[in-house]
CSV table of C-alpha atoms in Angstrom, one decimal:
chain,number,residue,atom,x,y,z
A,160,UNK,CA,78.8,84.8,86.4
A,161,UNK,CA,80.2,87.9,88.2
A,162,UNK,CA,79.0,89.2,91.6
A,163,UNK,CA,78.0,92.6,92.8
A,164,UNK,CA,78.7,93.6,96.3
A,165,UNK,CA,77.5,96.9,97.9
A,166,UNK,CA,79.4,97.7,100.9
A,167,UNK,CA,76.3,99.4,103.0
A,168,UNK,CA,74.7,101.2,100.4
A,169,UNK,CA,72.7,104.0,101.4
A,170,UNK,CA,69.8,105.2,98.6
A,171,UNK,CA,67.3,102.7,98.6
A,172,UNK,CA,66.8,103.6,94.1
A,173,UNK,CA,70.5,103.1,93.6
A,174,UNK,CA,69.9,99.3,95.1
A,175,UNK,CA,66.8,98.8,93.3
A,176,UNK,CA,68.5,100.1,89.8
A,177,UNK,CA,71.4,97.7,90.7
A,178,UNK,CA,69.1,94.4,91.2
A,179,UNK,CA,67.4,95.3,87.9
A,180,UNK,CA,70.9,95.2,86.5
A,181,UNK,CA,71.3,92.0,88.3
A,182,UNK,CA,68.1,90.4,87.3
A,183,UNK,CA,68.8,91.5,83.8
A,184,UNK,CA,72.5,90.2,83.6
A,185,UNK,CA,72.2,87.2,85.9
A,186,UNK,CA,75.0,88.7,88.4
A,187,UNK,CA,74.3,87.8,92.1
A,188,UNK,CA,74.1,90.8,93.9
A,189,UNK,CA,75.4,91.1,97.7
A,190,UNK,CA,74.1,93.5,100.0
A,191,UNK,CA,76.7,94.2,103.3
A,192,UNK,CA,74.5,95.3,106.4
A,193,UNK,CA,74.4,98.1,107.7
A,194,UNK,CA,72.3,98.8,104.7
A,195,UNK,CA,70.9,102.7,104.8
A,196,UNK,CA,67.4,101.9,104.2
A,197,UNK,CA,64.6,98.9,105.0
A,198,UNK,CA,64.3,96.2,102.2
A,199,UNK,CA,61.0,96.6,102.1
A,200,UNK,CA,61.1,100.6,101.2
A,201,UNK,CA,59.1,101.1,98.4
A,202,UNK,CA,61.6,103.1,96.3
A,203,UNK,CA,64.0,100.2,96.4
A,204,UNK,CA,61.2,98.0,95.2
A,205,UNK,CA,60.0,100.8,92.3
A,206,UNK,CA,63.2,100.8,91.4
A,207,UNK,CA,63.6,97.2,90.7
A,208,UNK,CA,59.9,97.3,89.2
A,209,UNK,CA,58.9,93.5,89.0
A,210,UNK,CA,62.4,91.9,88.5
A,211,UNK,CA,62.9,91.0,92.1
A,212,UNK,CA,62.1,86.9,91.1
A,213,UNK,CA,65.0,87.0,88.8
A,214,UNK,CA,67.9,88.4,91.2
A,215,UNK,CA,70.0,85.9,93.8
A,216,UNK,CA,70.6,87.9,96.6
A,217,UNK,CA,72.8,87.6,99.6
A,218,UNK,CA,72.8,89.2,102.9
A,219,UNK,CA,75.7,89.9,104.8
A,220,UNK,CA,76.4,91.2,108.2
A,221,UNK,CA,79.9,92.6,107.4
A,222,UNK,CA,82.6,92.6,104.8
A,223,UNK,CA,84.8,90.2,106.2
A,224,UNK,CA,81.8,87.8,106.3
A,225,UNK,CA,81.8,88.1,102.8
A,226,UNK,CA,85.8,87.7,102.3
A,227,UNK,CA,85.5,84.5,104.3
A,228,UNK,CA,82.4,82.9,102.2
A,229,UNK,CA,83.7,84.1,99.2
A,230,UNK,CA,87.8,83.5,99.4
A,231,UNK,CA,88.6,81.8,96.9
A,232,UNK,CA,86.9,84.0,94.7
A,233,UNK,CA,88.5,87.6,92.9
A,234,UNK,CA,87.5,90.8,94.5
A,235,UNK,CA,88.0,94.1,92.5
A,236,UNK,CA,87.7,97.0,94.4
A,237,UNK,CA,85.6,99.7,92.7
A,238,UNK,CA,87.2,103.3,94.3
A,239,UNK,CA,88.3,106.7,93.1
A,240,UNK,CA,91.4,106.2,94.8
A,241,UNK,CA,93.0,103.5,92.1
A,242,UNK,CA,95.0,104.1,89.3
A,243,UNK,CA,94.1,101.1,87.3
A,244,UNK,CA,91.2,101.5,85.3
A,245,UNK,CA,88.3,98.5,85.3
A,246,UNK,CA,88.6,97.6,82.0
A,247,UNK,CA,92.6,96.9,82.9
A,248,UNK,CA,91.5,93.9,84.5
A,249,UNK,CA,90.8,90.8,83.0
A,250,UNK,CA,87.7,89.2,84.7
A,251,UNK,CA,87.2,85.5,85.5
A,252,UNK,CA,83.9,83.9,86.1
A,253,UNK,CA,83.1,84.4,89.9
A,254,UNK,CA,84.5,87.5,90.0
A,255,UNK,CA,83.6,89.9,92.9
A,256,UNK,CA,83.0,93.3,91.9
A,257,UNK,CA,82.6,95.7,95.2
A,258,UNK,CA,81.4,98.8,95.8
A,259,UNK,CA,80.5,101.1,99.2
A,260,UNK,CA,78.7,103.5,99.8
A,261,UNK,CA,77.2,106.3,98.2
A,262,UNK,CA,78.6,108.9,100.5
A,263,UNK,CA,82.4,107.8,101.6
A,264,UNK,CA,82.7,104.8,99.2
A,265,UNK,CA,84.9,101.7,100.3
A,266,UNK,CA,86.7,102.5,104.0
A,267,UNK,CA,90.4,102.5,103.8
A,268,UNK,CA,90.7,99.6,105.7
A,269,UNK,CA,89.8,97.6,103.1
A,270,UNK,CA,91.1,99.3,100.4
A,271,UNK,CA,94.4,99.8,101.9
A,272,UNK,CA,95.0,95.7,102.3
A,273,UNK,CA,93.7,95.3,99.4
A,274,UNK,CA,95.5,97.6,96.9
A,275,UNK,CA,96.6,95.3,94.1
A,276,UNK,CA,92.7,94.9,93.1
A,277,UNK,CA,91.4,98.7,93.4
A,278,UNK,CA,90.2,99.7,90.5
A,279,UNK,CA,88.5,103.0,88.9
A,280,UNK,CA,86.1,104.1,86.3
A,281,UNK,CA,88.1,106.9,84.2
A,282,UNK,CA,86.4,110.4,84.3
A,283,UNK,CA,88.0,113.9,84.2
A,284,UNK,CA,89.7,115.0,87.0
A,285,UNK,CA,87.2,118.2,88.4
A,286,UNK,CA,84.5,114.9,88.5
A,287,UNK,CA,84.6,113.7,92.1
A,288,UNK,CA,82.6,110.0,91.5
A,289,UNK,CA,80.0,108.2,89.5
A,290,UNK,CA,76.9,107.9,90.6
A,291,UNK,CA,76.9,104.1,92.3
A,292,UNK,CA,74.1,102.7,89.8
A,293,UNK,CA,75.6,103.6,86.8
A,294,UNK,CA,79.2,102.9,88.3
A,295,UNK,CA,78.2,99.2,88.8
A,296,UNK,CA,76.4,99.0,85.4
A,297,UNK,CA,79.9,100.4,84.0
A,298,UNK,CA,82.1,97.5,86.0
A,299,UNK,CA,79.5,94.7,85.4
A,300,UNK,CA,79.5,95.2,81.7
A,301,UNK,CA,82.8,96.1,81.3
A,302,UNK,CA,83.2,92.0,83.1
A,303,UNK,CA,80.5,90.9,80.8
A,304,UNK,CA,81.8,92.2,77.5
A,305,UNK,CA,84.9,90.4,78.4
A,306,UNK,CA,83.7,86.8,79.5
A,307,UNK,CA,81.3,87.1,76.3
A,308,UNK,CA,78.3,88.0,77.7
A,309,UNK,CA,77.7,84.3,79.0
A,310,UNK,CA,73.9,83.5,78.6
A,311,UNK,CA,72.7,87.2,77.6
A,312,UNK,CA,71.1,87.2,74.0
């Protein structure tokens, strides 16, 4: 299955819209502290109404924690800034889909080392981003499709 990472995500409804997507799809979802809001905020659980029992989720205290866990794993980096689209890729199982935060996205840092794997949703150019729920429901399909949506009905 593929896994979601959010880069310290900010809006506590994007996160809960993105384990719903999780607990729907069977993706693992990662959450990389600092994270913008409590886990217990009550959007974030609204949003993810009563699927909380069906997402695996990880907790991580930085990025490179993740990298190190995780290495011999894919990583596509989800940013404006690439020129290859997302469904340009061809996704494995395992896969590591990332995203950051609602307000600055990925930091350079790590999408300047890791430039062979950024990748973009296409939109029209006056568009400045996606917002980061629907962006991830975009990838994570998009990964699906391709492995055959492995034990979705």
């Amino acid at each position: 299955m593929l896994h979601i990472v959010l880069v310290e995500p900010e809006i506590p409804g994007n996160t809960g819209n993105i384990s719903r997507l999780c607990a729907a799809t069977g993706c693992e979802l990662h959450l990389v502290k600092p994270l913008g809001f409590s886990v217990d905020d009550r959007y974030l659980k609204r949003a993810g109404l009563d699927y909380w029992h069906l997402v695996k989720i990880h907790y991580h205290d930085n990025f490179a924690q993740v990298m190190e866990l995780y290495k011999d794993h894919t990583f596509y980096f989800n940013t404006t800034k690439a020129v290859r689209s997302h469904a340009d890729v061809r996704y494995q199982p395992g896969d590591m889909l990332v995203f950051g935060k609602e307000t600055a996205g990925l930091p350079d840092a790590i999408l300047d080392i890791n430039r062979d794997n950024c990748i973009r949703i296409p939109m029209v150019d006056d568009a400045r981003s996606l917002n980061l729920s629907n962006a991830v429901a975009i990838a994570a399909y998009e990964g699906l499709r391709q492995l055959q949506f492995p034990g979705l009905r």
